[in-house]
PDB file of C-alpha atoms in Angstrom:
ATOM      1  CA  UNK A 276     -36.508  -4.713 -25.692  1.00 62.00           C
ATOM      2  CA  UNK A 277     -33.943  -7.979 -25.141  1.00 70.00           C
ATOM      3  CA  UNK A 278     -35.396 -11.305 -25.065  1.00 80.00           C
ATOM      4  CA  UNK A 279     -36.088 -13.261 -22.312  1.00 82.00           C
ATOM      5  CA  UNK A 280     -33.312 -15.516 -23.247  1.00 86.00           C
ATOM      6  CA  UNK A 281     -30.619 -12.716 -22.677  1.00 87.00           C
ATOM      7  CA  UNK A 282     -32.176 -11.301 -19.211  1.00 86.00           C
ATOM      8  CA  UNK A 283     -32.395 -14.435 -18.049  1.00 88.00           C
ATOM      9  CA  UNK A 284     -28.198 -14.939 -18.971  1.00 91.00           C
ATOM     10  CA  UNK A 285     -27.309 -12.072 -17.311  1.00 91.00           C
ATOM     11  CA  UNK A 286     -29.307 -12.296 -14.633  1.00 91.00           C
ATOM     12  CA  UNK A 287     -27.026 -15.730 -14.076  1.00 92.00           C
ATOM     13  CA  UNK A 288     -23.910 -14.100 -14.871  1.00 93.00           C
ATOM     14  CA  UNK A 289     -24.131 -11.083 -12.396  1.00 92.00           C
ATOM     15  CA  UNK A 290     -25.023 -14.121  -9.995  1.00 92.00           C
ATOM     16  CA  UNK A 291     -21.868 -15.630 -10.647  1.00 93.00           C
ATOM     17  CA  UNK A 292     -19.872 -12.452 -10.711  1.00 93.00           C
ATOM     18  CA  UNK A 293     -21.485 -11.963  -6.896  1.00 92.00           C
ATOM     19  CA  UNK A 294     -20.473 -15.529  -5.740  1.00 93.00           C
ATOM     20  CA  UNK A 295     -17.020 -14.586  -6.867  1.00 94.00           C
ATOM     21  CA  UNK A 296     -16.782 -11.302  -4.955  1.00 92.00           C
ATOM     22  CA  UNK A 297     -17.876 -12.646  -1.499  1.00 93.00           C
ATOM     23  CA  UNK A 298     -15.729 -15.179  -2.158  1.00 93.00           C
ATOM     24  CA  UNK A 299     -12.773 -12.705  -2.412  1.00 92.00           C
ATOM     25  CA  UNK A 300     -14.052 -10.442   0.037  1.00 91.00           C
ATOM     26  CA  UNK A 301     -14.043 -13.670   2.542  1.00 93.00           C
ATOM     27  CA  UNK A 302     -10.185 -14.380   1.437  1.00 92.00           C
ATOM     28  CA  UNK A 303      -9.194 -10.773   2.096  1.00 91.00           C
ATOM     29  CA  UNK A 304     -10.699 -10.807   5.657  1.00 90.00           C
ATOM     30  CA  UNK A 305      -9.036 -13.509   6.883  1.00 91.00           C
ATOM     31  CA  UNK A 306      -5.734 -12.401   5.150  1.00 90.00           C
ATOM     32  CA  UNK A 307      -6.507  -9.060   7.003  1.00 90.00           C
ATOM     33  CA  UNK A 308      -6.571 -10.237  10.699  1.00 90.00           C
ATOM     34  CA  UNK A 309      -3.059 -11.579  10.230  1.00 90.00           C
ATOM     35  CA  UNK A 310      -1.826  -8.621   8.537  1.00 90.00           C
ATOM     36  CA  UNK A 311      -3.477  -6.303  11.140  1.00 90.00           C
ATOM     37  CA  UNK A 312      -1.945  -8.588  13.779  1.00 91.00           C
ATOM     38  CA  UNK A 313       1.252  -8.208  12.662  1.00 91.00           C
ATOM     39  CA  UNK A 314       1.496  -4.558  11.715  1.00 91.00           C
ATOM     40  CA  UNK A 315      -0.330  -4.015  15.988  1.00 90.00           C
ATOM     41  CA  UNK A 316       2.846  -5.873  17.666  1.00 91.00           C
ATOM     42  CA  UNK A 317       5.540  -4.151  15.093  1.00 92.00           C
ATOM     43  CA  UNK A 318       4.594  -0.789  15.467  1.00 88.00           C
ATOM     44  CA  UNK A 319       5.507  -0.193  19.280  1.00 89.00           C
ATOM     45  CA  UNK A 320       8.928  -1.834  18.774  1.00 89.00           C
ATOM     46  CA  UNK A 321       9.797   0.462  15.584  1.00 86.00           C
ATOM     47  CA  UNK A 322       8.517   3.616  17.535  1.00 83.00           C
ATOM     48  CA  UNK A 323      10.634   2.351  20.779  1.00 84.00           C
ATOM     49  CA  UNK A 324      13.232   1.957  18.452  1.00 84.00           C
ATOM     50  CA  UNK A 325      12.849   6.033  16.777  1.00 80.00           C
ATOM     51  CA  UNK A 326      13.156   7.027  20.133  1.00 80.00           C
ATOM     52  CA  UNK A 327      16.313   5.294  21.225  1.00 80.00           C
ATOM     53  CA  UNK A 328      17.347   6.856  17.885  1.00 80.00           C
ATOM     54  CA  UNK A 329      16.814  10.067  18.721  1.00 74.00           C
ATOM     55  CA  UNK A 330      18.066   9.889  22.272  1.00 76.00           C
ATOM     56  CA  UNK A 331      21.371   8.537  20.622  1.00 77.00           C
ATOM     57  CA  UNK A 332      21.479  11.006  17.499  1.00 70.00           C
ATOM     58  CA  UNK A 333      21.181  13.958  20.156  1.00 69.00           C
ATOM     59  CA  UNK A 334      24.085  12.920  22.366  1.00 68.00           C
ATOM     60  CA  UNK A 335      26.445  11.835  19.596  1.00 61.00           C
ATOM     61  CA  UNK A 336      28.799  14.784  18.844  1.00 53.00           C
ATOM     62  CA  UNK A 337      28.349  16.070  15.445  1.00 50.00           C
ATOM     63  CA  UNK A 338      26.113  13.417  14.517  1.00 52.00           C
ATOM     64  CA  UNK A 339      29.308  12.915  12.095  1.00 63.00           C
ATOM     65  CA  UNK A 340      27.608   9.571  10.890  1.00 73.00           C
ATOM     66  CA  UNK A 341      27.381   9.163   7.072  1.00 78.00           C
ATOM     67  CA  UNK A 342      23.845   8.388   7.071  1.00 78.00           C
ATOM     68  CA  UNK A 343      23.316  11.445   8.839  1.00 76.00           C
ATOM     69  CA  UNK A 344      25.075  13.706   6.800  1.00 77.00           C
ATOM     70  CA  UNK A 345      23.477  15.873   3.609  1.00 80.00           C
ATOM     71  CA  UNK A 346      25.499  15.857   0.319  1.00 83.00           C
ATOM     72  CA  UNK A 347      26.561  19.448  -0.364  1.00 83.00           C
ATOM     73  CA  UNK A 348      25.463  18.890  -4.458  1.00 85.00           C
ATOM     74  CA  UNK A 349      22.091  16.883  -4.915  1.00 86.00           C
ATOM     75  CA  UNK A 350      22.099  15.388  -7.771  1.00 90.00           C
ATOM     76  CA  UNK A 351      20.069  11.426  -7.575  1.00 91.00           C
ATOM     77  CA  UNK A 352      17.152  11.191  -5.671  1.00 93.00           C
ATOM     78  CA  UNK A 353      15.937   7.787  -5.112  1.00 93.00           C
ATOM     79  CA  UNK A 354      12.126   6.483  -4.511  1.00 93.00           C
ATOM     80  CA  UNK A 355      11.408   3.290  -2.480  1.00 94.00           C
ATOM     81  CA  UNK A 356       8.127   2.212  -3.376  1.00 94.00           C
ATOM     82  CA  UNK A 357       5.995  -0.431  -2.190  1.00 94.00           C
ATOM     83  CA  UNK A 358       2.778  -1.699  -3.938  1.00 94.00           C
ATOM     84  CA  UNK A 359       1.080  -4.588  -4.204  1.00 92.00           C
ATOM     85  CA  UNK A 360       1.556  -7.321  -6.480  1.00 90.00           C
ATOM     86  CA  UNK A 361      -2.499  -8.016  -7.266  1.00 89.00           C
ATOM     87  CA  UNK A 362      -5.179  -5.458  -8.035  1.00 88.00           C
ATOM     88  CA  UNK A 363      -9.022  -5.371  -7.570  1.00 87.00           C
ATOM     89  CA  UNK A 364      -8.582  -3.610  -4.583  1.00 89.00           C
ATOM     90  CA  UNK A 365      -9.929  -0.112  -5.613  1.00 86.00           C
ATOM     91  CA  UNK A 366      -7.945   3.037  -5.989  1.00 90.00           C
ATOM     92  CA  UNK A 367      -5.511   1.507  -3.399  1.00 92.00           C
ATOM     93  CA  UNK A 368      -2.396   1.057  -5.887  1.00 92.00           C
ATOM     94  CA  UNK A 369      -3.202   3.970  -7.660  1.00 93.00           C
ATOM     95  CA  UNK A 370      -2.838   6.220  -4.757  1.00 94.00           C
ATOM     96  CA  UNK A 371       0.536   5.264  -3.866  1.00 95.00           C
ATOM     97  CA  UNK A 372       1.572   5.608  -7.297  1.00 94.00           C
ATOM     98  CA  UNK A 373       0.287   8.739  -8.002  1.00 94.00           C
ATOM     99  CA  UNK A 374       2.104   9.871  -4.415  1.00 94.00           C
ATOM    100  CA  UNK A 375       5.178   8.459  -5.640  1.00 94.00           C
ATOM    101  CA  UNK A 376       5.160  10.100  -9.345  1.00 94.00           C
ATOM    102  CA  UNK A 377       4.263  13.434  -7.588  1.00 94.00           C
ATOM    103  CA  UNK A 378       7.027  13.222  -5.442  1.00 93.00           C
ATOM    104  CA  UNK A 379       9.157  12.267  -8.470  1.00 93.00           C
ATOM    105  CA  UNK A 380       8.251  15.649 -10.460  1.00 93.00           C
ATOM    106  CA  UNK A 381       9.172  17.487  -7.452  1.00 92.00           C
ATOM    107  CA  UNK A 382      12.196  15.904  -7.042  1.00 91.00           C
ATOM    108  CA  UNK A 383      12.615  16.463 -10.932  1.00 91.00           C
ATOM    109  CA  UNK A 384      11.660  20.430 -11.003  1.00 92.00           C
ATOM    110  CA  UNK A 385      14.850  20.333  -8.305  1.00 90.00           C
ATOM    111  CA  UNK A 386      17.133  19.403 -11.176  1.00 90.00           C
ATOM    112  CA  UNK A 387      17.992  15.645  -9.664  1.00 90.00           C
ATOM    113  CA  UNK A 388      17.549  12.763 -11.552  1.00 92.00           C
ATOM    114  CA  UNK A 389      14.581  10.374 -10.158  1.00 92.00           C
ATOM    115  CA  UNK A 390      15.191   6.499  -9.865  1.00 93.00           C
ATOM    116  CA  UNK A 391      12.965   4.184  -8.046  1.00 94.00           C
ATOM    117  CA  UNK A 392      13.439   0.882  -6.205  1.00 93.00           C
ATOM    118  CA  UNK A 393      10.347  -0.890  -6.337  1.00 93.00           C
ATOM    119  CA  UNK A 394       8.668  -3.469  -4.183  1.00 93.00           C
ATOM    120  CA  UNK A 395       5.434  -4.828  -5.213  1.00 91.00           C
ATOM    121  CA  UNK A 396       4.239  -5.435  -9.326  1.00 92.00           C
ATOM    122  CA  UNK A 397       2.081  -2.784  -9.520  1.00 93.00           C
ATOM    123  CA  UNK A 398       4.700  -0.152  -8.522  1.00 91.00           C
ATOM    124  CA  UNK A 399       7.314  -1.640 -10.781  1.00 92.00           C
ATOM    125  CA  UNK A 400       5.025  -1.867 -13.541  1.00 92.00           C
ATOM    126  CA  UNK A 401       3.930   1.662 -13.071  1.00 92.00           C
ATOM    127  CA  UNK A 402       7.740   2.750 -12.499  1.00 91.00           C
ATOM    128  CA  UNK A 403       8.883   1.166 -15.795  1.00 91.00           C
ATOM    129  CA  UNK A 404       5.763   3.092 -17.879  1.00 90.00           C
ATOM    130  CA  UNK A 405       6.781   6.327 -15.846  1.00 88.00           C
ATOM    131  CA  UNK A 406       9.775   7.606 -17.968  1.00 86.00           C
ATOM    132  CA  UNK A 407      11.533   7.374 -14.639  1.00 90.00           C
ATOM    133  CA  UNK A 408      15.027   5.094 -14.103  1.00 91.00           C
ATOM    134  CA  UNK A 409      13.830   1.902 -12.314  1.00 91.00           C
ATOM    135  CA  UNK A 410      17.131   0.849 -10.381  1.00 90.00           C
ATOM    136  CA  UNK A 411      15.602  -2.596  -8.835  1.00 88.00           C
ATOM    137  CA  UNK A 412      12.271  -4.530  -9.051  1.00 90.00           C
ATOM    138  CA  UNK A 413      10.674  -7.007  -6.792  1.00 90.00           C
ATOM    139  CA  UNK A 414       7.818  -8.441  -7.619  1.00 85.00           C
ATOM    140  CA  UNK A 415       5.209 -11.211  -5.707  1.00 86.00           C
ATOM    141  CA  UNK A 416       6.847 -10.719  -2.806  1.00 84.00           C
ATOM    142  CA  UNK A 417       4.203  -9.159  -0.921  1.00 86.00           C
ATOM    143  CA  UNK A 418       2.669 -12.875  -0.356  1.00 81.00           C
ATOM    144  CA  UNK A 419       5.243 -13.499   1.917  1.00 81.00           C
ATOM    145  CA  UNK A 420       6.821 -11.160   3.855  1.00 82.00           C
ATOM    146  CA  UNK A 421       9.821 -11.070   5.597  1.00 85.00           C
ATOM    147  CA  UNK A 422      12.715  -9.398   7.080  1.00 90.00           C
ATOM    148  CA  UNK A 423      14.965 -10.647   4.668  1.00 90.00           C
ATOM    149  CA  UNK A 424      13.436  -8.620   1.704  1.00 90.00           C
ATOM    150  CA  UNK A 425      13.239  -5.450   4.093  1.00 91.00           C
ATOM    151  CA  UNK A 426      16.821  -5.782   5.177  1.00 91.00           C
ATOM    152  CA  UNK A 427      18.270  -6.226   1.087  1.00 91.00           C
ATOM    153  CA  UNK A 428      16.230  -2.867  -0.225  1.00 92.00           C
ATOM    154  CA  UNK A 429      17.634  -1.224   2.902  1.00 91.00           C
ATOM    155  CA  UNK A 430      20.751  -2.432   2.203  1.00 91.00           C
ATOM    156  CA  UNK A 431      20.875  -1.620  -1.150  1.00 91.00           C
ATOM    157  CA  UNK A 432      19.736   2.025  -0.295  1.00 91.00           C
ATOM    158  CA  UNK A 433      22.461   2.576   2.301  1.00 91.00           C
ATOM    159  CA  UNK A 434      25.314   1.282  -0.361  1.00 90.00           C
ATOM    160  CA  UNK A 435      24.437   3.674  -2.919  1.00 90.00           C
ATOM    161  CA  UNK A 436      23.481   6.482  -0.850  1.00 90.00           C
ATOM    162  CA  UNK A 437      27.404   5.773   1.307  1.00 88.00           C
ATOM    163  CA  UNK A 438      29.078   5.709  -1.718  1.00 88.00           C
ATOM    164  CA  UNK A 439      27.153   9.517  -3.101  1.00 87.00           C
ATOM    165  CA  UNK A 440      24.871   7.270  -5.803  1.00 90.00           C
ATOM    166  CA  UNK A 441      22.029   8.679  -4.385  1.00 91.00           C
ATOM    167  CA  UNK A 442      21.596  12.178  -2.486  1.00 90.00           C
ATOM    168  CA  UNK A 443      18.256  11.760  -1.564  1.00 91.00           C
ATOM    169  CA  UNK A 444      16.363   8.719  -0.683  1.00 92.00           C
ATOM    170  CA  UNK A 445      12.538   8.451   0.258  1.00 93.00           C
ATOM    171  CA  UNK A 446      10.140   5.900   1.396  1.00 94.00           C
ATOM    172  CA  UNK A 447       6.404   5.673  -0.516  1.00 95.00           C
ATOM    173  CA  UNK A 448       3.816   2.755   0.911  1.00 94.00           C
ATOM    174  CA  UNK A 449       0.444   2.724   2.054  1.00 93.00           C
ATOM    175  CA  UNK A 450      -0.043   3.172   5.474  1.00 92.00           C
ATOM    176  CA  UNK A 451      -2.740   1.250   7.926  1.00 92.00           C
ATOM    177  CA  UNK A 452      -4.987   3.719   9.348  1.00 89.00           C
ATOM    178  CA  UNK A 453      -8.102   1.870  10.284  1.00 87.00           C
ATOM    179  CA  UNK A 454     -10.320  -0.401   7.861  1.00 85.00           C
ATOM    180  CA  UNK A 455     -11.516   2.789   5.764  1.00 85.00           C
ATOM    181  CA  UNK A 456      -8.438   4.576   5.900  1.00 89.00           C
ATOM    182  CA  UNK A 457      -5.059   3.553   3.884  1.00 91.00           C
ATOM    183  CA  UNK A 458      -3.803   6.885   2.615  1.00 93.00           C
ATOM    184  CA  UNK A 459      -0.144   6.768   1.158  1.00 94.00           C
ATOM    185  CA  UNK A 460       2.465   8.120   3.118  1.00 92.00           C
ATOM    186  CA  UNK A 461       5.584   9.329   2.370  1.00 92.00           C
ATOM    187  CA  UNK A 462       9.091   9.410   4.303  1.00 89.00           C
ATOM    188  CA  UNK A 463      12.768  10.548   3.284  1.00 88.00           C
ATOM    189  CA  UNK A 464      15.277   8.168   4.817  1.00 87.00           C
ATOM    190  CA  UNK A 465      18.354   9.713   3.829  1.00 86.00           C
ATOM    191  CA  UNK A 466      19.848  11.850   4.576  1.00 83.00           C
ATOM    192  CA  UNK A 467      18.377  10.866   8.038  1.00 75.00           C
ATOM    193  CA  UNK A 468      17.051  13.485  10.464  1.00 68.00           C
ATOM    194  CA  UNK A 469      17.349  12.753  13.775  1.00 57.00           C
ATOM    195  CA  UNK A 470      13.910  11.448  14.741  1.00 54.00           C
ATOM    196  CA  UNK A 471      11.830  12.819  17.803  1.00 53.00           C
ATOM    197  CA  UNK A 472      10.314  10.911  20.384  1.00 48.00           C
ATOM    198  CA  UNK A 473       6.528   9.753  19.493  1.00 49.00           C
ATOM    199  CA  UNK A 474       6.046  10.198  23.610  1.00 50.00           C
ATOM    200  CA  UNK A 475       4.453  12.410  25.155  1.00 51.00           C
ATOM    201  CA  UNK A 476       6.295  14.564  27.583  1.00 48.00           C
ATOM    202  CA  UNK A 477       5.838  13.472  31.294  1.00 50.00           C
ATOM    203  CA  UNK A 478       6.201  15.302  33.890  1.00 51.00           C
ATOM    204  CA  UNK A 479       9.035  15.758  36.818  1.00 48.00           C
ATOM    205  CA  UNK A 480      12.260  14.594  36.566  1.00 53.00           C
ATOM    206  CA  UNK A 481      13.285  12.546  33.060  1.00 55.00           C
ATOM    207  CA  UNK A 482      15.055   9.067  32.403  1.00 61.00           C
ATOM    208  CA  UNK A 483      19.168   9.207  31.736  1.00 64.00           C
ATOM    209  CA  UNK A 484      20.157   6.434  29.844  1.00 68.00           C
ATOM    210  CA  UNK A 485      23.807   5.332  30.099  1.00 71.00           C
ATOM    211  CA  UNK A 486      24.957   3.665  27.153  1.00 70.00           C
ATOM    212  CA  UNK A 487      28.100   1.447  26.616  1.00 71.00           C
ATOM    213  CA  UNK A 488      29.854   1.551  24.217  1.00 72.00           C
ATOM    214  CA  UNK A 489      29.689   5.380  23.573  1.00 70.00           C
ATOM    215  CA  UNK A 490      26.605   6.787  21.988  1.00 70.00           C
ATOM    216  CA  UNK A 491      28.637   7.150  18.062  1.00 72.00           C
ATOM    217  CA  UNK A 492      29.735   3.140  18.282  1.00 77.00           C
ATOM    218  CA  UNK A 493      26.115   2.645  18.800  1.00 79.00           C
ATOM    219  CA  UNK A 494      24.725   4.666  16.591  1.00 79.00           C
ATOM    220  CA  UNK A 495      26.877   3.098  13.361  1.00 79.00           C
ATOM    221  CA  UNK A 496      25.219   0.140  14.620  1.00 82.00           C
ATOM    222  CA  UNK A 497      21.670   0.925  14.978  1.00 84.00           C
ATOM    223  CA  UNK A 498      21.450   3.741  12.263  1.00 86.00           C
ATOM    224  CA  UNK A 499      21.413   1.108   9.244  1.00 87.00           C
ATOM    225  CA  UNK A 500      19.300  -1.064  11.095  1.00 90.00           C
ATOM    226  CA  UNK A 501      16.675   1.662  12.189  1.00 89.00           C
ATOM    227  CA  UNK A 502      16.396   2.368   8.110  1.00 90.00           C
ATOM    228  CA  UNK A 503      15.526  -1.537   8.106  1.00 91.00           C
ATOM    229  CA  UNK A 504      12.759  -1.091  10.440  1.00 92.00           C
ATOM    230  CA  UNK A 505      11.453   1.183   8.778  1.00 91.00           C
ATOM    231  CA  UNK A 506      11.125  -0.551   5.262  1.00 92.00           C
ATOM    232  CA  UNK A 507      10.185  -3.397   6.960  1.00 93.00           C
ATOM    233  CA  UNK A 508       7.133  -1.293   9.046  1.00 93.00           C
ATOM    234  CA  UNK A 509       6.197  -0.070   5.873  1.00 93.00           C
ATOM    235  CA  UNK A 510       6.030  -3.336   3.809  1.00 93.00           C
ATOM    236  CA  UNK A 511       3.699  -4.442   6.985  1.00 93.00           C
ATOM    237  CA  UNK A 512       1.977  -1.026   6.528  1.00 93.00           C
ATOM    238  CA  UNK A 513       1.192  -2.012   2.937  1.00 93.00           C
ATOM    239  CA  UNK A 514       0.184  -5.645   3.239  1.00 93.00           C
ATOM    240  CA  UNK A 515      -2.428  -5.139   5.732  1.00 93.00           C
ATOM    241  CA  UNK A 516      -3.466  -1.760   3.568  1.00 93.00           C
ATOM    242  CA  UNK A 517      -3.957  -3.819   0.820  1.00 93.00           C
ATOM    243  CA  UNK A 518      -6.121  -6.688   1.857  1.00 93.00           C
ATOM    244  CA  UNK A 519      -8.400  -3.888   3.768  1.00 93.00           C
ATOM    245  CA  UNK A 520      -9.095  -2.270   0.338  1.00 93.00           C
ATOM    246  CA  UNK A 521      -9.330  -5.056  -1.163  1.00 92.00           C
ATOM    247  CA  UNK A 522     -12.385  -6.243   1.427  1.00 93.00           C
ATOM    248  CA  UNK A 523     -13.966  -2.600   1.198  1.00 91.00           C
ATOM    249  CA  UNK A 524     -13.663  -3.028  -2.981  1.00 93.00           C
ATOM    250  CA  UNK A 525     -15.299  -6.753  -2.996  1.00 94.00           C
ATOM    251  CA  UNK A 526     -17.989  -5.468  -0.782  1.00 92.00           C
ATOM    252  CA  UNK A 527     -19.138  -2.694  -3.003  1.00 92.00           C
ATOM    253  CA  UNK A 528     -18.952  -4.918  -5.658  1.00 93.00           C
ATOM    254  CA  UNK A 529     -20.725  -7.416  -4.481  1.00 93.00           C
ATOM    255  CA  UNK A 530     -23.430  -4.569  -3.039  1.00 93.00           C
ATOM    256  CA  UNK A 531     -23.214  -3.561  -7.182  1.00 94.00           C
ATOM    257  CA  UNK A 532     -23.670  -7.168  -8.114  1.00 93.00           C
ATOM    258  CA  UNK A 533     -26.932  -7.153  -5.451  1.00 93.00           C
ATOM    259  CA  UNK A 534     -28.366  -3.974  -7.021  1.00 94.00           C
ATOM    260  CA  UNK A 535     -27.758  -5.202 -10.538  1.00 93.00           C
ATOM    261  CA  UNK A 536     -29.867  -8.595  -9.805  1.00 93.00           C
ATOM    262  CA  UNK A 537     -32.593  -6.459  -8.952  1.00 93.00           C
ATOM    263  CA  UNK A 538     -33.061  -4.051 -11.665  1.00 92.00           C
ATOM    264  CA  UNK A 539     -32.146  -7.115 -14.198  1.00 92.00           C
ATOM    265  CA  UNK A 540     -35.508  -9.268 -12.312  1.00 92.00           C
ATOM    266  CA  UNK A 541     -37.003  -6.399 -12.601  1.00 92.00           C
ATOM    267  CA  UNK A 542     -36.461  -6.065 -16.370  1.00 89.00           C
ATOM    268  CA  UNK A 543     -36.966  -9.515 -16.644  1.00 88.00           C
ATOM    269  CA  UNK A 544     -40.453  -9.207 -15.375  1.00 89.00           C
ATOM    270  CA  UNK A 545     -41.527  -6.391 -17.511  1.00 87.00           C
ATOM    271  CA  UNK A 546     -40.516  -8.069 -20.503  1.00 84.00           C
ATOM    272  CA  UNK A 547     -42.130 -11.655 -19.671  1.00 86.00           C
ATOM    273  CA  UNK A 548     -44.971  -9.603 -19.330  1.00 87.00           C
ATOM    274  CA  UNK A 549     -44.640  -7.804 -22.224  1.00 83.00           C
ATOM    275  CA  UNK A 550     -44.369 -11.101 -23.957  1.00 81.00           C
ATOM    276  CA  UNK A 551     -47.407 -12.634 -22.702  1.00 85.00           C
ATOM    277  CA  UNK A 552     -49.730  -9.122 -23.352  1.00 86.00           C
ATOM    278  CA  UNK A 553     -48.383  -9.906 -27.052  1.00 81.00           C
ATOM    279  CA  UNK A 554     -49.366 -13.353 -27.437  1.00 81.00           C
ATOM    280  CA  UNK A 555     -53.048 -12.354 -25.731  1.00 85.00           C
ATOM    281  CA  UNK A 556     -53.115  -9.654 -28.504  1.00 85.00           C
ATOM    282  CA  UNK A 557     -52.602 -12.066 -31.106  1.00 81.00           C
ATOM    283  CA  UNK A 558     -54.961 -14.520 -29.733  1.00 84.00           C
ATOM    284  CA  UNK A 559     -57.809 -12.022 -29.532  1.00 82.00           C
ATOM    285  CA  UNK A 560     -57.095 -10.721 -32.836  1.00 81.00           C
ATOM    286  CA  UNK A 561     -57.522 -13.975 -34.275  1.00 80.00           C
ATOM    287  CA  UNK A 562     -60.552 -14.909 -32.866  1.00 80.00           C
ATOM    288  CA  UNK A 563     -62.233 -12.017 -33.722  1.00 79.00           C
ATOM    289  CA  UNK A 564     -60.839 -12.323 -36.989  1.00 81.00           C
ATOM    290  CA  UNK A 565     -62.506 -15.902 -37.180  1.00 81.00           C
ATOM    291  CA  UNK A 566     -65.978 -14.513 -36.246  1.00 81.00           C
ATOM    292  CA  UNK A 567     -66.175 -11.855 -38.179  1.00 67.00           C
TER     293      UNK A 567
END
């Protein structure tokens, strides 16, 4: 049985471990209600946005737009994906991850040659451990986000995939269900498929938009940018993912931390009293060894 010396110790250390958790899980709530703020007032411009892009990509004739068009040979597939940059948020990074290297083995069985662009350290970490080509790397960025950073992956992506580096490209991040819900999802980019409308159908007569200049000026124009949004949603999508698992983890640790206390005190009771039926023992057995 450990001494009352060592109970005692961890009983102290648990307690500090707890102090440390709450702490955290304090830091990621607040970090969450601007995250969650942001990602709420994003989302209905990027799906107004899809559906302008599909209105556009259905009148355009041919869709002939290179961003639209499928390379006859596939050959290079490329993976954006975005992680954090900090862990002790539970199975969070690992999710996305294991999304992404799934997807990569698929892509692989295919016969194309997998190479990831990475946003966030965990992902590039993971990506350089992988086996798999890791064509560009950001890391602690996901502090501060910004268009900027959305806008030079996306960038990046439409170069090579214009100039037939890349066949395929596809999108990996964590999306923001609701605070117990951030499963990864997964999006191909390019070649890009003319999106549907998110709206419902309404009935009676529908809108005609007129649209100057003609619909194919417009949609060189807005096609790159749409595949901006969209990194950009998703790099929202993954910040506000990330501090919500990262409250949910520091609250089950610090529940741990709660139920560790207790079965330590408890310990530490039983052995205190162990101690002290000991030293009665001895006491009686030495005055009865006196008298006799």
């Amino acid at each position: 049985m450990p001494s009352l010396k060592d109970v005692k110790m961890k009983i102290v250390g648990v307690g500090k471990t707890k102090q440390i958790t709450k702490a955290m899980n304090m830091v990621a709530s607040a970090k969450l209600r601007g995250a969650q703020a942001r990602i709420e007032r994003f989302r209905p411009y990027a799906a107004k946005y899809r559906q302008v892009i599909g209105e556009l990509a259905s009148k355009a004739e041919g869709m002939s737009h290179s961003l639209l068009a499928a390379h006859e040979n596939k050959k290079n597939c490329a993976i954006i994906m975005i992680t954090s940059d900090r862990g002790l948020c539970g199975g969070f990074n690992a999710n996305i991850i294991n999304r992404a290297m799934k997807l990569a083995e698929e892509k692989k069985a295919e016969g194309m040659d997998v190479s990831f662009i990475c946003v966030g350290r965990k992902g590039r970490d993971a990506a350089k451990k992988s086996g798999f080509k890791l064509d560009l790397g950001y890391g602690d960025r996901m502090g501060s986000l910004d268009f900027a950073l959305a806008s030079t992956v996306g960038k990046e992506a439409i170069h090579c995939y214009v100039n037939g580096d890349y066949d395929e490209v596809w999108l990996v991040y964590g999306e923001f269900v609701s605070m117990a819900q951030q499963p990864p999802a997964c999006l191909q980019l390019m070649p890009l498929k003319a999106p549907k409308s998110e709206e419902p159908a309404r009935e009676g007569p529908g809108s005609e938009y007129i649209y100057e200049p003609d619909e194919a000026k417009l949609l060189s124009d807005l096609l790159p940018r749409y595949i901006n949004v969209q990194v950009y949603r998703a790099l929202l999508d993954t910040s506000a993912s990330e501090h919500a698992a990262r409250m949910a983890a520091m609250d089950n640790a610090t529940r741990n931390c709660n139920d560790m206390i207790q079965t330590l005190t408890l310990l530490y009771n039983k052995t205190r009293q162990a101690s002290i039926t000991s030293e009665l023992i001895d006491i009686v057995g030495g005055a009865e060894a006196l008298n006799g």
